[in-house]
Each structure stands twice: as structure tokens, then as C-alpha cells.
GROMACS .gro file of C-alpha atoms in nm:
model
  260
    1MET     CA    1   0.953  -0.249   1.704
    2THR     CA    2   0.677  -0.399   1.487
    3GLY     CA    3   0.419  -0.637   1.629
    4PRO     CA    4   0.412  -1.005   1.548
    5VAL     CA    5   0.384  -1.140   1.198
    6GLN     CA    6   0.028  -1.256   1.137
    7SER     CA    7  -0.013  -1.581   0.942
    8LEU     CA    8  -0.328  -1.558   0.731
    9SER     CA    9  -0.286  -1.873   0.523
   10ALA     CA   10  -0.046  -2.161   0.590
   11GLY     CA   11  -0.043  -2.276   0.228
   12THR     CA   12   0.202  -2.543   0.119
   13PRO     CA   13   0.583  -2.547   0.124
   14GLN     CA   14   0.587  -2.516  -0.255
   15GLY     CA   15   0.350  -2.219  -0.271
   16PRO     CA   16   0.445  -1.852  -0.312
   17ARG     CA   17   0.523  -1.671   0.013
   18ALA     CA   18   0.326  -1.346   0.004
   19VAL     CA   19   0.374  -1.078   0.269
   20LEU     CA   20   0.114  -0.802   0.299
   21VAL     CA   21   0.188  -0.447   0.416
   22HIS     CA   22  -0.110  -0.239   0.534
   23GLY     CA   23  -0.162   0.132   0.487
   24MET     CA   24  -0.170   0.421   0.732
   25GLU     CA   25  -0.449   0.415   0.992
   26ASP     CA   26  -0.534   0.062   0.883
   27THR     CA   27  -0.464  -0.283   1.027
   28TRP     CA   28  -0.330  -0.617   0.908
   29GLU     CA   29  -0.686  -0.750   0.937
   30SER     CA   30  -0.794  -0.540   0.638
   31TRP     CA   31  -0.631  -0.799   0.413
   32TYR     CA   32  -0.880  -1.076   0.497
   33PRO     CA   33  -1.121  -1.008   0.205
   34LEU     CA   34  -0.831  -1.040  -0.039
   35VAL     CA   35  -0.662  -1.337   0.127
   36ARG     CA   36  -0.981  -1.543   0.115
   37LEU     CA   37  -0.967  -1.518  -0.264
   38LEU     CA   38  -0.603  -1.621  -0.312
   39PRO     CA   39  -0.510  -1.982  -0.397
   40SER     CA   40  -0.505  -2.214  -0.097
   41HIS     CA   41  -0.146  -2.324  -0.161
   42TRP     CA   42  -0.015  -1.970  -0.110
   43GLN     CA   43   0.161  -1.895   0.218
   44VAL     CA   44   0.027  -1.555   0.320
   45SER     CA   45   0.142  -1.339   0.612
   46ALA     CA   46   0.064  -0.981   0.709
   47LEU     CA   47   0.283  -0.743   0.906
   48ASP     CA   48   0.142  -0.539   1.193
   49LEU     CA   49   0.324  -0.209   1.139
   50PRO     CA   50   0.344   0.098   1.366
   51TRP     CA   51   0.139   0.320   1.135
   52ARG     CA   52  -0.162   0.105   1.226
   53ALA     CA   53  -0.495   0.265   1.319
   54GLY     CA   54  -0.487   0.472   1.638
   55ASN     CA   55  -0.109   0.520   1.662
   56ASP     CA   56   0.049   0.842   1.790
   57TYR     CA   57   0.315   0.866   1.514
   58GLY     CA   58   0.598   0.854   1.765
   59TRP     CA   59   0.752   0.579   1.553
   60ARG     CA   60   0.868   0.846   1.308
   61ARG     CA   61   1.143   0.941   1.554
   62GLU     CA   62   1.281   0.587   1.561
   63ALA     CA   63   1.297   0.479   1.196
   64THR     CA   64   1.174   0.551   0.845
   65PRO     CA   65   0.891   0.349   0.691
   66ARG     CA   66   1.158   0.151   0.509
   67GLY     CA   67   1.338   0.084   0.837
   68TRP     CA   68   1.022  -0.042   1.003
   69LEU     CA   69   0.936  -0.260   0.705
   70GLU     CA   70   1.284  -0.410   0.692
   71HIS     CA   71   1.260  -0.489   1.062
   72GLY     CA   72   0.925  -0.660   1.007
   73LEU     CA   73   1.061  -0.864   0.717
   74ALA     CA   74   1.354  -0.974   0.933
   75GLN     CA   75   1.106  -1.145   1.169
   76LEU     CA   76   0.986  -1.382   0.897
   77PRO     CA   77   1.110  -1.742   0.904
   78GLU     CA   78   1.180  -1.720   0.529
   79PRO     CA   79   1.206  -1.423   0.292
   80PRO     CA   80   0.894  -1.349   0.088
   81THR     CA   81   0.860  -1.427  -0.278
   82LEU     CA   82   0.598  -1.154  -0.319
   83LEU     CA   83   0.546  -0.824  -0.137
   84VAL     CA   84   0.201  -0.664  -0.154
   85GLY     CA   85   0.149  -0.316  -0.012
   86HIS     CA   86  -0.142  -0.075   0.007
   87SER     CA   87  -0.120   0.306   0.005
   88PHE     CA   88   0.138   0.417   0.266
   89GLY     CA   89   0.243   0.052   0.295
   90ALA     CA   90   0.286   0.033  -0.084
   91THR     CA   91   0.512   0.336  -0.074
   92ALA     CA   92   0.713   0.176   0.207
   93VAL     CA   93   0.755  -0.130  -0.017
   94LEU     CA   94   0.866   0.094  -0.304
   95GLU     CA   95   1.115   0.274  -0.078
   96THR     CA   96   1.257  -0.058   0.037
   97LEU     CA   97   1.287  -0.194  -0.316
   98ALA     CA   98   1.467   0.123  -0.426
   99GLY     CA   99   1.701   0.157  -0.131
  100ALA     CA  100   1.785  -0.186   0.006
  101ASP     CA  101   2.129  -0.332  -0.056
  102ARG     CA  102   1.956  -0.661  -0.129
  103LEU     CA  103   1.610  -0.671  -0.286
  104PRO     CA  104   1.360  -0.792  -0.024
  105ALA     CA  105   1.149  -0.994  -0.271
  106PRO     CA  106   1.163  -1.101  -0.636
  107ALA     CA  107   0.828  -0.938  -0.716
  108ALA     CA  108   0.588  -0.679  -0.574
  109VAL     CA  109   0.233  -0.551  -0.609
  110LEU     CA  110   0.155  -0.193  -0.509
  111ALA     CA  111  -0.212  -0.109  -0.456
  112ALA     CA  112  -0.292   0.264  -0.464
  113PRO     CA  113   0.057   0.392  -0.385
  114PHE     CA  114   0.124   0.764  -0.380
  115TYR     CA  115   0.410   0.903  -0.584
  116ARG     CA  116   0.564   1.244  -0.658
  117PRO     CA  117   0.742   1.257  -0.993
  118PRO     CA  118   1.087   1.419  -0.968
  119GLY     CA  119   0.966   1.706  -1.185
  120LEU     CA  120   0.679   1.801  -0.953
  121PRO     CA  121   0.799   2.076  -0.716
  122ALA     CA  122   0.703   2.080  -0.350
  123THR     CA  123   0.486   2.392  -0.348
  124TRP     CA  124   0.217   2.523  -0.118
  125SER     CA  125  -0.045   2.439  -0.380
  126VAL     CA  126   0.075   2.077  -0.379
  127PHE     CA  127   0.055   2.082   0.001
  128GLU     CA  128  -0.300   2.220  -0.002
  129ARG     CA  129  -0.414   1.974  -0.268
  130SER     CA  130  -0.262   1.688  -0.069
  131ARG     CA  131  -0.447   1.806   0.241
  132SER     CA  132  -0.776   1.798   0.051
  133ASN     CA  133  -0.695   1.455  -0.091
  134PHE     CA  134  -0.622   1.334   0.262
  135ASP     CA  135  -0.984   1.398   0.363
  136ASP     CA  136  -1.107   1.234   0.043
  137ILE     CA  137  -0.915   0.918   0.131
  138ILE     CA  138  -1.051   0.924   0.486
  139ARG     CA  139  -1.402   0.951   0.338
  140ALA     CA  140  -1.337   0.657   0.104
  141GLY     CA  141  -1.207   0.451   0.395
  142LEU     CA  142  -1.516   0.532   0.600
  143ASP     CA  143  -1.742   0.422   0.313
  144VAL     CA  144  -1.555   0.091   0.283
  145ARG     CA  145  -1.594   0.025   0.656
  146LEU     CA  146  -1.964   0.111   0.650
  147GLY     CA  147  -2.036  -0.099   0.342
  148ARG     CA  148  -2.397  -0.076   0.228
  149ARG     CA  149  -2.483   0.136   0.530
  150ALA     CA  150  -2.295   0.424   0.365
  151GLU     CA  151  -2.570   0.452   0.101
  152HIS     CA  152  -2.826   0.545   0.367
  153LEU     CA  153  -2.605   0.765   0.585
  154ASP     CA  154  -2.713   1.125   0.627
  155PRO     CA  155  -2.463   1.342   0.430
  156ALA     CA  156  -2.419   1.582   0.722
  157LEU     CA  157  -2.343   1.294   0.958
  158ARG     CA  158  -2.098   1.150   0.706
  159THR     CA  159  -1.918   1.484   0.681
  160HIS     CA  160  -1.906   1.507   1.059
  161MET     CA  161  -1.761   1.157   1.089
  162VAL     CA  162  -1.490   1.237   0.833
  163ARG     CA  163  -1.405   1.556   1.021
  164MET     CA  164  -1.380   1.367   1.350
  165MET     CA  165  -1.156   1.101   1.197
  166SER     CA  166  -0.933   1.369   1.048
  167GLU     CA  167  -0.910   1.543   1.386
  168ARG     CA  168  -0.816   1.217   1.557
  169ILE     CA  169  -0.536   1.146   1.309
  170GLY     CA  170  -0.425   1.505   1.342
  171PRO     CA  171  -0.141   1.704   1.184
  172ALA     CA  172   0.116   1.441   1.278
  173GLY     CA  173  -0.059   1.182   1.065
  174PHE     CA  174  -0.104   1.408   0.765
  175LEU     CA  175   0.253   1.538   0.781
  176THR     CA  176   0.385   1.182   0.802
  177LEU     CA  177   0.198   1.100   0.483
  178PHE     CA  178   0.300   1.423   0.310
  179GLU     CA  179   0.668   1.388   0.401
  180GLN     CA  180   0.670   1.036   0.259
  181PHE     CA  181   0.496   1.164  -0.054
  182LEU     CA  182   0.769   1.426  -0.097
  183ALA     CA  183   1.038   1.165  -0.038
  184THR     CA  184   0.916   0.942  -0.321
  185ALA     CA  185   1.065   1.184  -0.575
  186GLY     CA  186   1.409   1.086  -0.445
  187PHE     CA  187   1.364   0.709  -0.468
  188ASP     CA  188   1.614   0.559  -0.715
  189LEU     CA  189   1.362   0.346  -0.899
  190SER     CA  190   1.622   0.240  -1.155
  191ARG     CA  191   1.744  -0.002  -0.886
  192VAL     CA  192   1.409  -0.182  -0.871
  193ASP     CA  193   1.507  -0.467  -1.102
  194VAL     CA  194   1.209  -0.692  -1.025
  195PRO     CA  195   0.859  -0.717  -1.174
  196VAL     CA  196   0.625  -0.466  -1.009
  197LEU     CA  197   0.250  -0.443  -1.067
  198VAL     CA  198   0.089  -0.113  -0.969
  199LEU     CA  199  -0.289  -0.108  -0.933
  200GLY     CA  200  -0.505   0.197  -0.883
  201GLY     CA  201  -0.822   0.377  -0.979
  202THR     CA  202  -0.853   0.639  -1.248
  203THR     CA  203  -1.012   0.877  -0.995
  204ASP     CA  204  -0.772   0.805  -0.708
  205PRO     CA  205  -0.571   1.125  -0.647
  206CYS     CA  206  -0.263   0.925  -0.545
  207LEU     CA  207  -0.180   0.848  -0.908
  208ALA     CA  208  -0.359   1.138  -1.079
  209ASP     CA  209  -0.218   1.422  -1.290
  210GLY     CA  210   0.043   1.218  -1.474
  211ARG     CA  211   0.184   1.043  -1.168
  212ALA     CA  212   0.085   0.698  -1.293
  213GLU     CA  213   0.258   0.760  -1.625
  214ALA     CA  214   0.568   0.892  -1.448
  215LEU     CA  215   0.583   0.586  -1.223
  216GLN     CA  216   0.548   0.361  -1.529
  217ARG     CA  217   0.846   0.535  -1.691
  218GLU     CA  218   1.065   0.515  -1.382
  219LEU     CA  219   1.010   0.147  -1.296
  220PRO     CA  220   1.233  -0.065  -1.523
  221ARG     CA  221   1.009  -0.373  -1.497
  222GLY     CA  222   0.692  -0.210  -1.374
  223ARG     CA  223   0.339  -0.217  -1.512
  224VAL     CA  224   0.089   0.042  -1.395
  225ARG     CA  225  -0.276  -0.047  -1.446
  226LEU     CA  226  -0.556   0.192  -1.362
  227ASP     CA  227  -0.917   0.077  -1.360
  228ASP     CA  228  -1.227   0.295  -1.367
  229ASP     CA  229  -1.391   0.075  -1.103
  230TYR     CA  230  -1.102   0.078  -0.855
  231HIS     CA  231  -1.075   0.332  -0.578
  232HIS     CA  232  -0.819   0.387  -0.306
  233PHE     CA  233  -0.926   0.081  -0.106
  234CYS     CA  234  -0.956  -0.151  -0.406
  235HIS     CA  235  -0.795  -0.438  -0.213
  236VAL     CA  236  -1.112  -0.444  -0.001
  237ALA     CA  237  -1.390  -0.298  -0.216
  238GLN     CA  238  -1.280  -0.479  -0.534
  239ALA     CA  239  -1.106  -0.771  -0.365
  240ALA     CA  240  -1.206  -1.031  -0.626
  241GLU     CA  241  -1.071  -0.827  -0.916
  242VAL     CA  242  -0.749  -0.738  -0.733
  243ALA     CA  243  -0.693  -1.100  -0.628
  244ALA     CA  244  -0.734  -1.210  -0.990
  245GLU     CA  245  -0.482  -0.950  -1.106
  246ILE     CA  246  -0.231  -1.055  -0.842
  247CYS     CA  247  -0.266  -1.422  -0.936
  248ALA     CA  248  -0.223  -1.344  -1.306
  249PHE     CA  249   0.084  -1.134  -1.225
  250VAL     CA  250   0.241  -1.416  -1.023
  251ASP     CA  251   0.163  -1.670  -1.296
  252ALA     CA  252   0.314  -1.445  -1.564
  253ASN     CA  253   0.631  -1.395  -1.361
  254HIS     CA  254   0.651  -1.748  -1.229
  255SER     CA  255   0.999  -1.873  -1.146
  256GLU     CA  256   1.159  -2.124  -0.914
  257GLU     CA  257   1.249  -1.835  -0.685
  258MET     CA  258   0.884  -1.727  -0.649
  259SER     CA  259   0.753  -2.075  -0.577
  260ALA     CA  260   1.027  -2.238  -0.371
   0.00000   0.00000   0.00000
């Protein structure tokens, strides 16, 4: 099923064991900017999951995102003390926390998850808005990959590159994302009895229009924090700030279980 677990920092036996879950059309390597800023005693691993960049989405016929994540976690030598997910990966973490018979970790950080409040109906207008947001996220991802070069890129070329990336991902990729977005309304978040930190940007459509507030209400021990400077790929573009927030979260929720 999933590829090998990637060890990004050996840490020490006493350090927290953090496991990182990448987003759709991304790779485990995208975590490097963040990992470099975490304490050296942390044990940090990343999962290489089937929704990685360039996949054909055939994995949807074999298991749910939760199923794939649980399989990846089963390959670890020890269970994690902290799960960190981004975007589609964050929603897979949320699904696993809400549905697993046994909680997979005693704490979690969700960066830019997407969430549909139970009261938001699945209408065509929601579908169309999600389709537009999909291209916006692709555009944000392109800008992160280009770095400073994005400032000097011809706007027409940038639009063309986004269109080509969207065509490559295709309907299968978008529908996978949209179906998972719809499914989030059915997650029993009352079962998530662990500290959860949700990070996102005030302009990120994933948590816009009251979704952040709804997620805050539904998570018994959750804290949702939106920042004007964060965007969808804040774990890369604002890695220093996100790393500091994760460290503060771990320190505030420190326990023997998280450090042993």
C-alpha cells in the first residue's frame, strides 16, 4: 500500500515522535523546511501516501484516506505522540481521529484542513465554488514552488501553468478532494478527545465562511487559529512561524505520553 516511512530526524529516545502527513499532489519532502526548524531531540518521520504528486487516483478503489493513513501508521516501529497533517492529509488525520477505535496519537496539528460544517448542504453552488477554490490552491502551490521567481513570472504564463497543472490532476483528483470535503460533515468529532491545534490563513478558502468557527465548536479539545499572514501552504511559506506554534502546542500539552 503506502511507500516506506521516511525518517527526517532521528532525535532522541525521550523526544516526541512526530509523524507528518502530506497533502494531495504533494510529497513527503515538502516537510523539510518545517522539520529543519523543530527541536533536534524530536523524532520526526513522514509518510509517503498514495495521494502524492503525479498519482492516478486508483488508490480510491482500495481504501479511504483514513484506511491508507492507518496502514501507514501501522508501519511505524512505535506509535506517534504527535500527528501533523496538511490539507488533504490534515483531513485524513481528522477522519482517523474521529473514526478509529483507538486514537492514533495523543495530540494533532492540522495545517489548512478543509471542513464542511454539518449545516452546509451539498449544493451545486458549493461544488462550483469548490472547483474555483481548487484552482486557487493550485496557484498558491505553484507560487510556493517558484519562490521569488513567482514575482517576475508573466501573468499569462502563470495562468497557463495553473491550467496545465489542473488538467494533469484532472477530474479524478478534484472529485477525490470534493468527496472528502463532503464526508467531513459526517465525522463524529465529539470522539476526538485529544488536543488538536488547527492552523490556517484568514484568506484560505478551506476554512472560510464560518467553517473555522464550526470546526472550533465541534472539536472538544481543539483550538483553531487563523493568521492573516498564513496561506494554504503555511507549513512551507511560513515554516518558522508554524514550527514555533507547533512547539508551543507540544509544550503546553506536554505529558509523559507525548515524550516517552
